[in-house]
Coordinates of C-alpha atoms (C1' of nucleotides) in Angstrom, one line a residue:
Chain A
M1 CA 179.3 -31.1 51.5
D2 CA 176.3 -28.4 50.1
Y3 CA 173.5 -29.7 52.3
K4 CA 170.9 -27.0 51.0
L5 CA 171.8 -28.5 47.1
E6 CA 171.6 -31.7 49.1
I7 CA 168.5 -31.2 50.6
A8 CA 166.8 -28.8 47.1
K9 CA 168.0 -32.4 44.5
K10 CA 165.7 -34.0 46.8
I11 CA 163.2 -32.1 46.7
N12 CA 163.8 -31.3 42.7
G13 CA 162.4 -34.3 41.3
F14 CA 158.3 -33.5 42.6
V15 CA 158.6 -29.9 41.4
D16 CA 157.8 -28.5 38.3
M17 CA 161.1 -25.6 39.6
E18 CA 165.1 -24.7 38.2
L19 CA 167.6 -26.7 40.7
D20 CA 168.8 -23.2 41.1
K21 CA 164.9 -21.2 41.9
V22 CA 164.6 -24.5 45.0
I23 CA 168.6 -23.5 47.0
E24 CA 167.7 -20.1 46.7
L25 CA 163.9 -20.5 48.5
I26 CA 166.0 -22.8 50.7
E27 CA 166.1 -20.9 54.4
I28 CA 166.8 -22.0 57.6
P29 CA 164.2 -21.7 60.2
P30 CA 163.8 -19.7 63.1
Q31 CA 163.2 -22.4 65.3
T32 CA 165.5 -25.1 66.0
N33 CA 163.0 -27.8 66.8
M34 CA 161.8 -26.7 63.5
G35 CA 164.3 -28.9 61.5
D36 CA 167.6 -27.5 60.1
Y37 CA 166.8 -26.5 56.3
A38 CA 163.7 -25.6 55.4
F39 CA 161.2 -25.6 52.0
P40 CA 159.0 -22.7 51.5
C41 CA 155.9 -23.8 49.4
F42 CA 154.8 -20.4 48.9
Q43 CA 155.5 -19.2 45.7
L44 CA 154.4 -22.7 44.2
A45 CA 151.2 -22.1 45.3
K46 CA 150.4 -20.1 42.0
V47 CA 151.4 -21.7 39.8
M48 CA 149.5 -25.9 41.3
R49 CA 146.6 -23.9 42.0
K50 CA 146.4 -26.2 46.1
S51 CA 147.1 -24.9 49.3
P52 CA 150.9 -24.3 50.6
N53 CA 150.3 -26.5 53.1
M54 CA 148.5 -29.6 50.7
I55 CA 151.9 -29.2 48.1
A56 CA 153.4 -29.4 51.9
I57 CA 152.5 -32.3 52.7
E58 CA 152.1 -34.3 49.5
L59 CA 156.0 -32.9 49.9
A60 CA 156.6 -33.9 52.9
E61 CA 155.3 -38.1 51.6
K62 CA 157.7 -38.0 48.9
I63 CA 160.7 -37.1 50.2
I64 CA 163.1 -40.7 50.8
A65 CA 165.3 -40.3 54.2
D66 CA 168.5 -41.1 54.0
D67 CA 171.9 -40.2 55.6
I68 CA 171.5 -36.6 54.5
A69 CA 168.0 -35.9 56.0
E70 CA 166.8 -38.3 58.5
K71 CA 163.3 -36.4 58.3
A72 CA 161.0 -34.7 56.4
E73 CA 157.5 -33.3 57.8
A74 CA 155.3 -30.7 56.8
V75 CA 153.5 -27.9 58.9
G76 CA 152.1 -24.8 58.2
G77 CA 152.8 -24.6 54.4
Y78 CA 157.1 -25.3 55.2
V79 CA 158.1 -28.5 54.7
N80 CA 161.3 -29.1 57.4
F81 CA 164.3 -30.6 57.0
F82 CA 166.0 -32.4 59.4
V83 CA 169.3 -34.0 58.4
N84 CA 171.3 -36.6 60.3
K85 CA 173.3 -34.7 62.2
K86 CA 176.4 -37.1 63.4
E87 CA 176.6 -37.0 59.7
Y88 CA 176.1 -33.9 59.3
I89 CA 178.6 -33.1 61.5
K90 CA 180.7 -35.2 60.4
L91 CA 181.9 -34.0 57.7
M92 CA 181.5 -29.9 58.3
V93 CA 184.6 -30.6 60.5
Q94 CA 186.0 -32.3 58.9
E95 CA 185.9 -29.5 55.4
V96 CA 186.6 -26.8 57.6
L97 CA 190.1 -29.0 59.5
E98 CA 191.3 -29.6 55.3
K99 CA 190.1 -25.9 54.1
G100 CA 192.0 -24.1 56.3
E101 CA 191.8 -20.9 56.1
R102 CA 190.3 -20.6 52.5
F103 CA 187.0 -22.4 54.3
G104 CA 184.3 -19.7 53.1
S105 CA 186.4 -18.9 50.5
S106 CA 184.3 -19.5 46.3
E107 CA 185.9 -19.6 42.7
D108 CA 183.0 -17.4 41.7
G109 CA 184.4 -14.2 41.1
K110 CA 187.9 -16.4 39.6
G111 CA 189.2 -14.5 36.2
K112 CA 187.5 -11.2 37.5
N113 CA 189.2 -8.1 38.4
V114 CA 187.2 -5.6 40.8
I115 CA 188.8 -2.8 42.0
V116 CA 188.1 -1.2 45.3
E117 CA 188.8 2.5 45.8
F118 CA 188.7 3.7 49.1
S119 CA 191.1 5.5 52.2
S120 CA 191.5 7.9 49.3
V121 CA 193.5 10.1 52.4
N122 CA 194.3 13.8 51.7
V123 CA 197.6 14.8 51.6
A124 CA 199.2 17.2 53.6
K125 CA 195.4 17.2 56.1
P126 CA 194.2 15.0 58.6
F127 CA 193.6 11.3 58.7
H128 CA 190.6 11.6 61.1
V129 CA 188.3 9.3 62.1
G130 CA 185.9 9.1 59.1
H131 CA 189.0 8.3 57.0
L132 CA 189.5 6.0 59.9
F133 CA 185.7 4.6 59.3
N134 CA 186.5 4.7 55.5
T135 CA 189.1 3.1 55.6
M136 CA 188.3 0.2 57.0
L137 CA 185.0 -0.7 55.5
G138 CA 187.3 -0.3 52.5
S139 CA 189.8 -2.8 53.6
A140 CA 186.7 -5.3 55.2
L141 CA 185.4 -5.5 51.7
E142 CA 188.3 -5.4 49.5
K143 CA 189.0 -9.0 52.1
V144 CA 186.0 -10.4 51.3
Y145 CA 185.5 -10.3 48.0
K146 CA 188.9 -11.3 47.7
H147 CA 187.4 -14.0 49.7
S148 CA 185.1 -15.3 47.6
G149 CA 187.9 -15.5 44.3
Y150 CA 187.7 -11.8 43.1
N151 CA 191.6 -10.5 41.3
T152 CA 191.3 -7.3 43.8
I153 CA 192.8 -4.4 43.1
R154 CA 193.2 -1.4 45.8
I155 CA 193.5 1.6 44.8
N156 CA 194.2 4.7 47.6
H157 CA 192.7 7.6 45.4
L158 CA 195.1 9.6 46.4
G159 CA 193.8 14.2 46.6
D160 CA 197.2 15.2 46.1
W161 CA 196.2 18.1 43.5
G162 CA 194.8 21.3 43.1
T163 CA 194.4 24.7 44.0
Q164 CA 195.8 23.8 48.0
F165 CA 199.5 22.4 46.9
G166 CA 199.2 26.1 45.6
K167 CA 198.7 27.6 49.1
L168 CA 200.4 25.5 51.1
I169 CA 203.9 26.2 48.9
S170 CA 203.4 30.0 49.4
A171 CA 202.7 29.7 52.8
H172 CA 205.6 27.0 53.4
K173 CA 207.2 29.7 52.5
R174 CA 206.7 32.3 55.3
W175 CA 205.8 30.1 57.5
I176 CA 207.3 26.6 58.5
N177 CA 209.0 25.0 60.9
E178 CA 210.5 22.9 59.6
E179 CA 212.0 21.0 62.9
A180 CA 208.0 20.6 63.5
L181 CA 207.6 18.9 59.6
E182 CA 210.1 16.3 60.6
R183 CA 208.5 15.4 63.6
E184 CA 204.5 15.4 62.7
P185 CA 204.1 16.8 60.1
I186 CA 200.5 16.5 59.4
S187 CA 200.5 18.8 62.4
E188 CA 203.0 21.1 60.5
L189 CA 201.4 20.8 57.5
F190 CA 197.8 21.5 58.5
R191 CA 198.8 24.5 60.8
I192 CA 200.1 26.6 57.8
Y193 CA 197.1 25.9 56.2
V194 CA 195.1 26.7 58.3
K195 CA 197.3 30.5 59.0
F196 CA 197.1 30.7 55.2
H197 CA 193.6 30.8 55.3
E198 CA 194.0 33.8 58.2
E199 CA 196.3 35.4 57.3
A200 CA 194.7 35.6 52.9
E201 CA 191.3 37.6 54.9
K202 CA 193.4 40.5 55.1
D203 CA 196.4 40.0 52.3
P204 CA 194.1 38.9 49.5
T205 CA 197.4 39.0 47.2
L206 CA 197.7 35.6 48.8
E207 CA 195.5 34.0 47.1
D208 CA 197.1 35.0 43.9
E209 CA 200.4 34.0 44.9
A210 CA 199.2 30.9 45.8
R211 CA 197.6 30.3 42.4
A212 CA 200.7 30.9 40.8
Y213 CA 202.2 28.3 42.6
F214 CA 199.7 26.5 41.2
R215 CA 200.4 27.2 37.6
K216 CA 204.4 26.6 38.1
L217 CA 203.9 22.9 39.9
E218 CA 201.6 22.0 36.8
E219 CA 203.8 23.4 34.2
G220 CA 206.8 21.6 35.9
D221 CA 209.0 24.0 38.0
P222 CA 211.2 22.3 39.7
E223 CA 211.7 23.5 42.3
V224 CA 207.6 24.2 43.0
T225 CA 207.4 20.1 42.2
A226 CA 210.0 19.2 44.7
L227 CA 208.9 20.1 47.2
W228 CA 204.9 19.6 47.1
Q229 CA 207.0 15.9 46.4
R230 CA 208.1 16.3 49.8
F231 CA 204.4 17.0 51.0
K232 CA 203.7 14.6 49.5
D233 CA 206.5 11.8 50.8
L234 CA 206.1 12.9 54.6
S235 CA 202.5 12.7 54.2
L236 CA 201.9 9.0 53.2
R237 CA 205.0 8.4 55.6
E238 CA 202.6 9.7 58.5
F239 CA 200.3 7.3 57.1
G240 CA 201.4 4.3 57.1
E241 CA 201.9 4.7 61.0
I242 CA 197.8 4.1 60.8
Y243 CA 197.3 1.8 57.4
R244 CA 199.7 -0.3 59.5
M245 CA 198.4 -0.2 63.0
L246 CA 195.7 -1.9 60.6
N247 CA 197.4 -3.9 58.5
V248 CA 196.0 -2.0 55.2
E249 CA 198.1 -2.2 51.8
F250 CA 197.2 -0.8 49.0
D251 CA 198.1 -1.5 45.6
S252 CA 198.0 1.6 44.2
Y253 CA 198.0 5.1 44.6
A254 CA 197.0 6.2 42.0
G255 CA 195.1 9.4 42.8
E256 CA 194.7 12.9 41.5
S257 CA 197.9 14.2 40.5
F258 CA 198.8 10.6 38.8
Y259 CA 195.2 12.4 35.8
S260 CA 196.3 15.9 35.5
D261 CA 197.4 15.0 32.5
K262 CA 195.0 12.8 30.7
M263 CA 192.1 15.1 31.4
D264 CA 191.9 17.2 28.4
E265 CA 191.3 13.7 26.5
V266 CA 187.9 13.3 28.4
V267 CA 186.7 17.3 27.7
Q268 CA 188.2 16.0 23.8
M269 CA 185.4 13.1 24.3
L270 CA 182.8 14.9 25.9
R271 CA 183.1 17.8 23.2
E272 CA 183.1 15.4 20.2
K273 CA 179.4 13.8 21.4
K274 CA 178.6 17.5 21.9
L275 CA 177.4 16.5 25.5
L276 CA 179.0 19.5 27.0
K277 CA 177.1 22.9 27.9
D278 CA 178.1 26.0 28.4
S279 CA 176.6 27.4 31.4
N280 CA 177.3 31.2 33.2
G281 CA 180.6 30.5 30.6
A282 CA 181.4 27.2 32.8
K283 CA 181.5 23.3 31.1
I284 CA 179.2 21.6 32.4
V285 CA 176.5 17.8 31.5
D286 CA 173.2 19.0 31.5
L287 CA 171.9 15.5 32.5
E288 CA 167.9 16.2 33.1
Q289 CA 167.2 13.2 31.8
F290 CA 168.0 11.2 34.2
N291 CA 166.5 14.1 37.2
I292 CA 169.8 14.9 39.1
P293 CA 171.4 18.8 38.2
P294 CA 174.2 18.8 35.7
I295 CA 177.8 18.6 35.9
M296 CA 180.1 20.7 36.0
I297 CA 184.1 19.3 33.9
L298 CA 184.6 22.9 33.6
K299 CA 184.5 25.5 35.7
S300 CA 184.2 29.5 34.3
D301 CA 188.6 30.5 34.1
G302 CA 188.5 26.6 32.8
A303 CA 190.2 24.9 35.0
T304 CA 189.4 21.2 35.9
I305 CA 187.2 20.0 38.7
Y306 CA 187.8 16.9 40.0
A307 CA 184.4 15.6 38.4
T308 CA 186.8 16.6 35.6
R309 CA 189.0 13.3 37.2
D310 CA 186.7 11.2 38.3
L311 CA 185.9 10.9 34.9
A312 CA 189.4 10.9 33.5
A313 CA 190.4 8.2 36.4
A314 CA 187.4 5.4 35.5
I315 CA 188.0 5.3 32.0
Y316 CA 191.8 4.3 32.9
R317 CA 190.7 1.5 35.4
K318 CA 188.8 0.4 32.0
R319 CA 191.4 0.3 30.1
T320 CA 194.1 -0.9 32.7
Y321 CA 191.7 -3.3 34.3
D322 CA 189.2 -4.0 31.7
F323 CA 186.8 -4.3 35.5
Y324 CA 184.1 -6.8 35.6
K325 CA 183.1 -4.4 39.1
N326 CA 184.5 -0.6 39.9
I327 CA 183.7 0.1 43.6
Y328 CA 183.9 3.5 44.7
V329 CA 184.0 3.8 49.0
V330 CA 183.1 7.0 49.6
G331 CA 181.2 9.4 52.6
G332 CA 177.8 8.4 51.3
T333 CA 177.2 12.5 51.2
Q334 CA 178.9 12.0 48.0
S335 CA 175.9 10.2 45.8
L336 CA 175.0 13.3 43.6
H337 CA 178.3 13.7 42.1
F338 CA 178.8 10.1 41.7
N339 CA 175.5 9.2 39.4
Q340 CA 176.6 12.3 38.5
I341 CA 179.7 10.4 37.7
F342 CA 177.9 7.0 36.5
S343 CA 175.4 8.6 34.5
T344 CA 177.3 11.1 32.4
L345 CA 179.7 7.8 31.9
G346 CA 176.8 6.1 30.3
L347 CA 176.0 8.7 27.8
M348 CA 179.3 8.9 26.7
G349 CA 178.2 5.6 25.4
F350 CA 180.0 3.5 28.2
E351 CA 177.9 0.2 28.6
W352 CA 180.3 -0.2 31.5
S353 CA 179.5 2.3 33.7
K354 CA 177.0 -0.9 35.0
D355 CA 179.7 -1.8 36.5
C356 CA 180.8 1.9 38.7
V357 CA 179.2 1.7 42.6
H358 CA 179.3 4.1 45.1
I359 CA 179.0 2.2 48.3
G360 CA 178.6 5.0 50.8
H361 CA 178.9 4.8 54.2
G362 CA 177.0 6.6 57.6
L363 CA 179.2 9.9 59.5
V364 CA 180.7 9.3 62.2
K365 CA 180.2 11.0 64.9
F366 CA 181.0 11.9 68.7
A367 CA 179.1 11.9 71.9
D368 CA 181.9 12.2 74.1
K369 CA 182.7 15.5 74.3
K370 CA 185.6 15.4 75.9
L371 CA 187.4 14.1 72.7
S372 CA 184.8 15.8 70.1
T373 CA 186.2 19.3 71.8
R374 CA 189.4 19.1 71.8
K375 CA 191.2 20.7 68.3
G376 CA 188.3 22.0 66.8
D377 CA 186.0 19.3 65.1
V378 CA 188.3 17.5 63.7
V379 CA 189.0 14.2 65.2
F380 CA 192.3 12.6 64.5
A381 CA 192.7 8.6 63.7
K382 CA 195.3 8.1 65.1
D383 CA 194.6 9.7 68.7
V384 CA 191.0 7.2 68.2
V385 CA 194.2 4.3 67.7
N386 CA 196.1 5.1 70.4
E387 CA 193.7 5.5 73.0
A388 CA 192.5 3.0 71.5
I389 CA 196.0 1.4 72.1
H390 CA 197.3 2.9 76.0
K391 CA 193.1 1.5 77.0
T392 CA 193.5 -1.2 76.2
T393 CA 197.1 -2.0 77.8
E394 CA 195.2 -1.0 81.0
V395 CA 192.7 -3.5 80.9
I396 CA 195.7 -6.5 80.0
E397 CA 197.3 -5.1 83.6
H398 CA 194.4 -5.3 85.3
K399 CA 193.2 -8.4 83.7
N400 CA 196.9 -10.3 83.3
P401 CA 199.3 -8.5 83.8
N402 CA 201.7 -11.4 83.5
L403 CA 200.9 -11.2 79.8
E404 CA 203.5 -11.4 77.5
N405 CA 204.1 -9.3 74.3
K406 CA 202.0 -6.8 75.8
E407 CA 202.0 -4.5 73.3
E408 CA 201.2 -6.5 70.1
V409 CA 198.4 -8.0 71.8
A410 CA 197.5 -4.0 73.1
R411 CA 197.4 -3.2 69.8
K412 CA 195.5 -6.4 67.8
V413 CA 192.7 -6.5 70.7
G414 CA 192.8 -2.4 70.4
M415 CA 192.0 -2.4 67.3
G416 CA 189.5 -5.1 66.6
A417 CA 187.5 -3.5 69.2
L418 CA 187.8 0.2 67.1
L419 CA 187.1 -2.1 64.1
Y420 CA 184.2 -4.2 65.6
T421 CA 182.8 -0.5 66.4
F422 CA 182.7 0.8 63.6
L423 CA 181.8 -2.3 61.4
K424 CA 178.7 -4.0 63.5
N425 CA 176.6 -2.6 62.0
N426 CA 174.9 -1.5 58.5
R427 CA 177.3 1.0 57.3
D428 CA 175.1 3.7 56.2
K429 CA 174.1 3.9 59.8
D430 CA 176.5 7.3 61.5
V431 CA 178.6 5.3 64.1
V432 CA 177.8 7.7 66.8
F433 CA 181.1 6.4 68.7
T434 CA 181.5 6.9 72.4
W435 CA 184.3 5.9 74.2
E436 CA 182.4 3.8 76.3
D437 CA 180.8 1.8 74.3
A438 CA 183.9 0.9 72.0
L439 CA 186.2 -0.2 74.8
N440 CA 183.6 -2.2 76.4
F441 CA 185.1 -5.7 76.2
D442 CA 181.6 -7.2 76.9
G443 CA 179.5 -8.8 74.8
D444 CA 178.9 -8.2 71.4
S445 CA 182.8 -6.6 70.7
G446 CA 185.5 -7.6 68.7
P447 CA 187.6 -9.0 71.9
Y448 CA 184.3 -10.7 73.1
V449 CA 185.5 -12.6 69.3
Q450 CA 188.7 -12.6 70.6
Y451 CA 188.5 -14.1 73.7
T452 CA 186.8 -17.0 72.0
Y453 CA 189.9 -17.6 70.2
V454 CA 191.6 -17.5 73.1
R455 CA 190.2 -19.9 75.4
G456 CA 190.3 -22.3 73.2
Q457 CA 193.4 -22.3 71.5
S458 CA 194.9 -21.9 75.7
I459 CA 193.0 -25.6 75.9
L460 CA 194.8 -26.6 72.3
K461 CA 198.2 -26.2 73.5
K462 CA 197.5 -27.2 77.0
A463 CA 195.7 -30.6 75.3
G464 CA 198.8 -31.1 73.6
N465 CA 198.6 -34.0 70.2
I466 CA 195.4 -34.8 68.8
P467 CA 195.8 -38.2 67.4
D468 CA 195.5 -38.4 63.4
T469 CA 192.4 -40.7 64.3
V470 CA 189.0 -39.1 65.8
D471 CA 186.0 -40.6 66.2
L472 CA 184.3 -37.1 65.3
S473 CA 180.2 -39.4 65.8
Y474 CA 181.1 -38.1 69.6
L475 CA 179.9 -35.4 68.9
T476 CA 176.6 -35.7 70.5
T477 CA 175.3 -32.8 72.1
E478 CA 173.1 -30.6 70.6
E479 CA 175.9 -27.5 71.7
E480 CA 177.5 -28.7 69.4
F481 CA 175.8 -29.6 66.0
Q482 CA 174.0 -25.5 67.0
M483 CA 178.0 -24.3 66.6
V484 CA 178.2 -27.2 63.0
K485 CA 175.6 -26.1 62.0
L486 CA 176.5 -21.8 62.3
L487 CA 180.0 -23.4 60.6
G488 CA 178.2 -24.6 57.3
A489 CA 176.7 -21.2 57.2
F490 CA 179.6 -19.2 57.3
K491 CA 179.5 -19.6 53.9
D492 CA 176.5 -17.8 53.0
S493 CA 177.4 -15.3 55.7
V494 CA 180.8 -14.4 53.0
K495 CA 178.8 -14.2 50.3
E496 CA 175.7 -12.6 51.7
A497 CA 178.2 -9.9 52.4
V498 CA 180.1 -10.1 48.8
E499 CA 176.2 -8.8 47.2
R500 CA 175.3 -6.4 49.8
Y501 CA 179.1 -4.9 50.3
E502 CA 178.3 -5.3 53.9
P503 CA 181.3 -6.9 55.7
F504 CA 179.2 -6.8 59.1
V505 CA 177.4 -9.8 57.7
V506 CA 180.4 -12.0 58.5
I507 CA 181.0 -10.2 61.6
R508 CA 177.2 -11.2 63.7
H509 CA 178.2 -15.1 61.8
V510 CA 181.6 -15.1 63.4
T511 CA 179.5 -14.0 67.0
E512 CA 177.6 -16.2 66.6
I513 CA 180.2 -18.7 66.5
A514 CA 181.7 -17.6 69.0
K515 CA 178.5 -17.5 71.1
A516 CA 177.3 -21.0 70.1
Y517 CA 181.2 -21.1 71.0
N518 CA 181.3 -20.0 75.2
K519 CA 177.4 -21.7 75.7
F520 CA 179.3 -25.2 74.8
Y521 CA 182.3 -24.6 76.4
N522 CA 180.6 -23.7 79.4
S523 CA 177.9 -26.4 79.7
H524 CA 180.4 -29.5 78.8
P525 CA 184.4 -30.7 80.2
I526 CA 187.0 -30.5 76.8
L527 CA 190.0 -32.2 78.8
N528 CA 188.3 -33.9 81.7
A529 CA 185.9 -35.9 78.8
E530 CA 186.0 -39.1 78.3
D531 CA 189.4 -40.2 75.6
N532 CA 187.4 -40.2 72.9
V533 CA 184.7 -37.6 73.3
K534 CA 187.7 -35.1 74.5
N535 CA 189.5 -35.9 71.4
A536 CA 186.7 -35.2 69.6
R537 CA 185.8 -31.7 71.3
L538 CA 189.7 -30.7 70.5
Q539 CA 189.1 -31.2 67.4
L540 CA 185.5 -29.4 67.1
T541 CA 187.7 -27.0 69.2
K542 CA 190.2 -26.6 65.5
A543 CA 188.1 -26.4 63.5
V544 CA 185.8 -23.2 65.5
G545 CA 189.1 -21.6 66.3
I546 CA 190.2 -21.4 62.6
V547 CA 186.7 -20.2 60.4
I548 CA 186.7 -17.5 63.7
Q549 CA 190.3 -16.5 63.4
T550 CA 189.3 -16.3 59.4
G551 CA 185.7 -14.2 59.5
L552 CA 187.6 -12.2 62.1
G553 CA 191.0 -11.5 59.0
L554 CA 188.3 -10.5 57.5
V555 CA 187.1 -7.7 58.1
G556 CA 190.4 -6.4 59.3
I557 CA 190.4 -7.9 63.2
E558 CA 193.6 -10.6 64.4
T559 CA 193.9 -12.7 66.3
P560 CA 195.8 -13.3 69.7
E561 CA 197.3 -16.4 70.6
N562 CA 197.3 -14.4 74.5
M563 CA 195.4 -11.5 75.6
Chain B
rG1 C1' 161.9 23.3 47.1
rC2 C1' 163.7 18.4 45.3
rG3 C1' 166.9 14.8 46.2
rC4 C1' 169.0 10.4 48.6
rC5 C1' 169.6 7.9 53.5
rC6 C1' 167.7 6.9 58.0
rG7 C1' 163.1 5.9 61.7
rU8 C1' 162.3 -1.9 65.4
rA9 C1' 163.2 -3.2 73.7
rG10 C1' 165.7 2.8 78.8
rC11 C1' 169.8 2.2 74.7
rU12 C1' 173.3 1.1 70.3
rC13 C1' 171.4 -2.1 66.0
rA14 C1' 170.4 -7.6 63.8
rG15 C1' 165.6 -8.9 61.1
rC16 C1' 168.2 -11.1 53.5
rU17 C1' 164.1 -11.2 47.4
rG18 C1' 157.3 -9.9 51.9
rG19 C1' 156.0 -15.7 55.3
rA20 C1' 155.7 -20.1 60.8
rU21 C1' 155.8 -16.5 68.1
rA22 C1' 160.1 -9.3 65.8
rG23 C1' 165.7 -11.1 67.3
rA24 C1' 170.6 -9.6 69.4
rG25 C1' 174.4 -6.4 72.4
rU26 C1' 174.5 -3.5 76.4
rG27 C1' 171.8 -1.1 80.7
rU28 C1' 168.3 -2.9 84.7
rC29 C1' 167.6 -7.5 88.1
rU30 C1' 168.9 -12.6 89.8
rG31 C1' 172.4 -16.6 89.5
rA32 C1' 177.2 -19.2 88.8
rC33 C1' 184.2 -19.3 89.0
rU34 C1' 188.3 -26.3 94.6
rA35 C1' 186.9 -27.8 85.1
rC36 C1' 189.7 -26.7 80.8
rG37 C1' 191.1 -18.6 80.8
rA38 C1' 183.9 -14.8 84.4
rA39 C1' 187.1 -10.0 78.4
rU40 C1' 182.6 -16.4 80.1
rC41 C1' 178.0 -18.1 81.0
rA42 C1' 172.0 -19.5 82.9
rG43 C1' 168.1 -16.2 84.1
rA44 C1' 164.0 -12.2 84.0
rA45 C1' 161.4 -8.1 83.5
rG46 C1' 161.2 -4.4 78.8
rG47 C1' 158.6 -3.7 71.6
rU48 C1' 151.0 -0.8 69.5
rC49 C1' 157.7 -2.3 64.3
rG50 C1' 157.9 7.1 63.9
rC51 C1' 152.0 7.3 61.6
rA52 C1' 147.6 7.0 58.3
rG53 C1' 146.2 4.5 54.2
rG54 C1' 146.9 1.0 49.9
rU55 C1' 148.4 -3.7 47.2
rU56 C1' 147.9 -9.3 49.5
rC57 C1' 145.7 -15.5 51.5
rG58 C1' 149.9 -13.2 54.4
rA59 C1' 153.7 -6.4 55.9
rU60 C1' 158.3 -4.6 60.5
rU61 C1' 159.6 -5.9 55.0
rC62 C1' 156.0 -3.3 49.1
rC63 C1' 153.6 1.7 47.3
rU64 C1' 151.2 6.1 48.4
rG65 C1' 151.2 10.3 51.7
rU66 C1' 152.6 11.5 56.5
rC67 C1' 155.3 14.1 61.0
rG68 C1' 160.8 13.5 62.7
rG69 C1' 166.7 12.8 62.2
rG70 C1' 171.4 13.2 59.2
rC71 C1' 173.2 14.9 54.0
rG72 C1' 173.5 16.5 48.9
rC73 C1' 172.0 20.5 45.8
rA74 C1' 177.6 23.6 40.1
rC75 C1' 183.2 27.3 40.2
rC76 C1' 185.8 22.7 47.0
rA77 C1' 187.3 18.0 47.2

RNA sequence: GCGCCCGUAGCUCAGCUGGAUAGAGUGUCUGACUACGAAUCAGAAGGUCGCAGGUUCGAUUCCUGUCGGGCGCACCA
């Protein structure tokens, strides 16, 4: 039952406004004593040439009370509706129990392909906290879209091409420690990469050697290609550990190397459309009409650049997936780059360039000097992940030493705390990371919500079987009603998260639900209540558990059964 | 110099397309475990929404300017 729709229908006959518009305007009053839904009359005032107050009063008088809304009253330009609480609770709890994990889902995106590019790590380079944030955000966005019925394609646009591989191959021949490479591939590859740069300072011919190796790679030299493939395999093996921790998967790893043979066509197209200009020996596309700097397509030595690859990738994706939307989850520092890419696609005549969207996000910064100074200025994601799980294990040892499968729970809770920390705010904001905040399990945190779920499940286990026929009209307290109202608004939060590309909307809403349940939990007995009340409250507990689990799941946070 | 993002309580942040008394969490102080898990709950204190103009019946929200912070501005990605 969609209450907004039902309320809108009541208003619809009396105002000169489309039903959809009415639904859009309906809001939830800031104070609970004002009512459950409100219709603001300010917009009508202009066309009707009457004061909002008058319109509200007249409108309220016309509304007929029924099982949906039992009262409508006019207050300061708003018509406030009071729903029939018993009926509302009954319908909503039933809906959650029937739909289960599909609660809050929709078919808004039915038949539409949405590409979400995220993570996009560089082969042979460290997976740092910035990638971690990016991966969490991208994965959450994908899940939210999927829940809204879109067919999603998760792409990890690997950085697996370019002259740095020539350098790596050159460095490998000179300084590789094979044993270390097998044990800690990224660290070893990063070590020789850094060493290469140090040595190249003294001996510039190394750079020439690296370029020569990359040329061999481009030409498909078997030995060099095999080495490159090995770097890639080893890197992905190590990245896979983090993806497993996060429960993240991809549908495609088509990265830069994948487009190495698809760029000639792009250059050709640009040339045919006379968009390519010469500038200091390089080939550029002028974007002055958009008020942004030109985009470089070919370097002065004729080589391609990442912009060329991004253009090729966009065109390839349109052909392959015929996307409804092509979402790039990439740090906000690259907003100009994507602005240039999308503008260029537009100039090329691709009307679908408007369906490409760059979802930027802030940087991860460290307030704790301890971590940031440890290994230069790069903070490895696996160190953060391991530390979070380690600290969580300590908390478990302290609070619940007899817990079974501690490792599994520590992973879920530790990762939950991290995910929550990274995703709880507006994605544009920089994440100021402190261990104190990230591992504070009180209040606004992943473990807070998980704990609420665990306590509910614990009660359900103690209760045993609940009768099939439960009379939900025994849920009569204000705490229960407020909680159910939040369950009812869950779908809206998913929708808003999709529209704004902001998973935090869902996180915050789920936290509100957890808070409401905790308030209820602390003010009313469940197992010790009279049988009819007990059974109704158990069903409510079950419903809340479903929504919490679903909501947390949408941002990648898992729910343990105990903690 | 130009462009993008940000500026709301001591700290970290919500506040949806302008609308009803600006909200959370944390930290501080106080109270609740012989009821179902206290990783919980209840309460108190804490804000001239960076500043100045403008539009409007009404601005934290929109516009202009200004100050402060972050990030970009071609042969790296």
